Each structure stands twice: as structure tokens, then as C-alpha cells.
């Protein structure tokens, strides 16, 4: 068991510390362009995905009462978001979640975005340790340990689900 935890943590740190940025790929069969690999929030704008992501980011208004409750919470040390720029749920939920984090003052440097292709592969990054079935998947870490996820879309609202995860026993 300890060996598995060590391998998982090594994979996690490799993903978190990687300096390689995502690459833009094109699928001729589906006529779509998408990012693959590690990226940052700024990368979505730099490579032309800003129209969709920034429109949703600006339009989303987090629920005030829930945001006030989140202000008093100990936020995760880091967050990994596995997403697909070709995926409708990613196009909606990713900008909304980033908006919630920005409104809380959460630093972009603590968020790692990993973009996947149509087969849910992340290029040179092996994401198998994350057990991704659906995108987007928001994974929360404290002291190097995963303690919660939001998968695909929230049960209630992103900020509500985030609050629930932060306050689970």
C-alpha cells in the first residue's frame, strides 16, 4: 500500500511540477481543435479558447451567501482540474469554477489544468493515477492527499458542492 501511495504522490508531483505547456491538436474527423497537456488559465486565452471560456467566466455570478460561507473555510492546498476544451461540460463548468476561486482570492499558481484529447489522454502526462472517467474533474488536495472531487457538473452549484467537500467529515 505504501508503494502505491508513493507512486501516486510521485505522479502527482510530476504533473504539478511539469514545465511543459499544452499543445493544440486538431482532429480532422471531428473538425475540432483542442488542447492536450498541462495548461494554465491564461493558456486558454493565448491559444484561442478565450471566446467560450471568458464569456462563461464573466457571465457566472456565484451565490453571495455561499461565497460568504466559503470565505471562512480553509481552502485546498492545491487543485487539479482535468478537462477537455472540446467538452461542453468543461466549457461551462471550468470558467464558473475558476470564477469562484478568483472571487475567493485563490491563487492561479495553486491550480493545475490538464487538458485531454478525445480519448481522455493528456499527451506526455500519464493521468491514469487520477482515475478520470468524466471531464471536467476537479480534484482537491490538502497535505498532498486528495480529499474530494467534483466530477463533470455539480450536484447543486459549484460553490455549494465545494463548500460541502470542504466540510465533510
Coordinates of C-alpha atoms in Angstrom, one line a residue:
X1 CA 0.0 0.0 0.0
X2 CA 2.8 2.4 0.9
X3 CA 4.4 1.7 -2.5
X4 CA 1.2 2.6 -4.3
X5 CA 0.9 5.8 -2.3
X6 CA 4.5 6.7 -3.1
X7 CA 4.0 6.1 -6.8
X8 CA 0.7 8.1 -6.8
X9 CA 2.4 11.0 -5.0
X10 CA 5.4 10.9 -7.4
X11 CA 3.0 11.0 -10.4
X12 CA 1.1 13.9 -8.8
X13 CA 4.3 15.9 -8.1
X14 CA 5.5 15.2 -11.7
X15 CA 2.3 16.6 -13.0
X16 CA 2.3 19.6 -10.6
X17 CA 5.9 20.5 -11.3
X18 CA 6.0 19.9 -15.1
X19 CA 7.0 22.9 -17.1
X20 CA 5.6 21.8 -20.4
X21 CA 2.6 23.6 -21.7
X22 CA -0.3 22.1 -23.5
X23 CA -0.2 21.7 -27.2
X24 CA -3.0 22.5 -29.6
X25 CA -4.2 19.5 -31.6
X26 CA -6.6 19.1 -34.4
X27 CA -8.9 16.2 -35.1
X28 CA -9.7 16.2 -38.8
X29 CA -12.5 13.5 -38.5
X30 CA -14.5 15.7 -36.0
X31 CA -13.2 19.0 -37.3
X32 CA -12.2 20.2 -33.8
X33 CA -9.2 21.9 -32.2
X34 CA -8.4 21.2 -28.6
X35 CA -5.6 21.5 -26.0
X36 CA -3.7 18.5 -24.7
X37 CA -1.4 18.5 -21.7
X38 CA -0.7 20.8 -18.8
X39 CA -2.1 24.3 -19.2
X40 CA -2.9 27.4 -17.2
X41 CA -5.9 29.6 -17.1
X42 CA -4.0 32.1 -19.3
X43 CA -3.3 29.4 -21.9
X44 CA -6.9 29.1 -22.8
X45 CA -6.9 32.8 -23.8
X46 CA -3.5 32.6 -25.6
X47 CA -4.4 29.7 -27.9
X48 CA -7.8 30.9 -28.9
X49 CA -10.2 29.3 -26.5
X50 CA -11.0 32.6 -24.8
X51 CA -14.3 33.3 -26.6
X52 CA -16.1 30.4 -24.9
X53 CA -14.2 30.4 -21.5
X54 CA -14.2 34.1 -20.9
X55 CA -17.8 34.6 -21.8
X56 CA -18.9 32.0 -19.3
X57 CA -16.4 33.3 -16.7
X58 CA -17.8 36.8 -16.9
X59 CA -21.5 35.7 -17.0
X60 CA -21.4 33.5 -13.9
X61 CA -22.4 35.0 -10.7
X62 CA -21.6 32.9 -7.6
X63 CA -24.2 32.8 -5.0
X64 CA -23.4 35.5 -2.4
X65 CA -24.5 33.6 0.7
X66 CA -22.4 30.6 -0.2
X67 CA -19.4 32.7 -1.1
X68 CA -19.6 34.3 2.3
X69 CA -19.5 30.9 3.9
X70 CA -16.6 29.8 1.7
X71 CA -14.6 32.9 2.8
X72 CA -14.3 31.4 6.2
X73 CA -13.1 28.0 5.0
X74 CA -9.6 26.5 4.9
X75 CA -9.2 26.1 1.1
X76 CA -7.3 23.3 -0.5
X77 CA -3.5 23.5 -0.8
X78 CA -3.8 22.7 -4.5
X79 CA -6.4 21.7 -7.1
X80 CA -6.0 19.7 -10.2
X81 CA -8.6 20.1 -13.0
X82 CA -8.7 17.5 -15.7
X83 CA -10.8 18.9 -18.6
X84 CA -11.3 18.8 -22.3
X85 CA -11.6 22.0 -24.4
X86 CA -13.9 20.1 -26.8
X87 CA -16.3 19.1 -24.0
X88 CA -19.5 21.1 -23.3
X89 CA -19.4 20.5 -19.6
X90 CA -15.8 21.7 -19.4
X91 CA -16.7 24.8 -21.4
X92 CA -19.4 25.6 -18.8
X93 CA -18.1 24.4 -15.5
X94 CA -14.4 25.2 -15.8
X95 CA -14.9 29.0 -16.2
X96 CA -17.5 29.0 -13.5
X97 CA -15.2 27.2 -11.1
X98 CA -12.3 29.5 -11.8
X99 CA -14.6 32.5 -11.2
X100 CA -15.5 31.1 -7.8
X101 CA -11.8 30.5 -7.0
X102 CA -10.8 34.0 -8.2
X103 CA -13.6 35.6 -6.2
X104 CA -12.2 33.8 -3.1
X105 CA -8.7 35.1 -3.9
X106 CA -7.3 31.6 -4.6
X107 CA -4.0 31.9 -6.5
X108 CA -3.9 30.5 -10.1
X109 CA -0.5 29.0 -9.3
X110 CA -2.2 26.5 -7.0
X111 CA -4.4 25.2 -9.8
X112 CA -3.1 22.8 -12.4
X113 CA -5.2 22.3 -15.5
X114 CA -4.6 19.2 -17.5
X115 CA -6.3 19.1 -20.9
X116 CA -7.2 15.8 -22.5
X117 CA -7.9 14.6 -26.1
X118 CA -10.9 12.7 -27.4
X119 CA -9.6 9.5 -25.8
X120 CA -9.1 11.3 -22.4
X121 CA -5.3 11.1 -22.8
X122 CA -3.1 14.1 -21.7
X123 CA -0.3 13.7 -24.2
X124 CA 3.0 13.1 -22.4
X125 CA 1.3 13.2 -19.0
X126 CA 0.2 9.9 -17.6
X127 CA -3.1 10.7 -15.8
X128 CA -4.1 7.1 -15.1
X129 CA -3.4 7.5 -11.3
X130 CA -6.2 10.1 -11.3
X131 CA -8.9 7.6 -12.5
X132 CA -10.6 10.1 -14.8
X133 CA -13.9 8.8 -16.2
X134 CA -15.6 12.1 -17.0
X135 CA -14.5 15.7 -17.6
X136 CA -14.2 18.1 -16.1
X137 CA -13.0 16.6 -12.9
X138 CA -11.9 19.0 -10.1
X139 CA -9.6 17.2 -7.6
X140 CA -8.9 18.8 -4.2
X141 CA -5.7 18.2 -2.2
X142 CA -4.6 19.0 1.3
X143 CA -1.2 18.0 2.6
X144 CA -0.6 16.0 -0.6
X145 CA -3.7 13.9 -0.1
X146 CA -6.9 14.0 -2.2
X147 CA -9.9 14.8 -0.1
X148 CA -12.7 15.5 -2.6
X149 CA -13.8 15.8 -6.2
X150 CA -16.4 17.4 -8.3
X151 CA -17.0 15.3 -11.4
X152 CA -18.5 16.6 -14.6
X153 CA -21.0 19.0 -13.1
X154 CA -22.1 20.0 -9.6
X155 CA -25.0 18.3 -7.8
X156 CA -26.3 21.7 -6.7
X157 CA -23.9 24.6 -7.7
X158 CA -20.2 24.6 -7.9
X159 CA -19.7 26.8 -4.8
X160 CA -22.3 24.7 -2.8
X161 CA -20.6 21.4 -3.8
X162 CA -17.2 23.0 -3.0
X163 CA -18.4 24.0 0.5
X164 CA -19.8 20.5 1.1
X165 CA -16.5 18.9 0.2
X166 CA -14.6 21.3 2.4
X167 CA -16.8 20.5 5.3
X168 CA -17.2 16.7 5.0
X169 CA -16.0 14.6 7.9

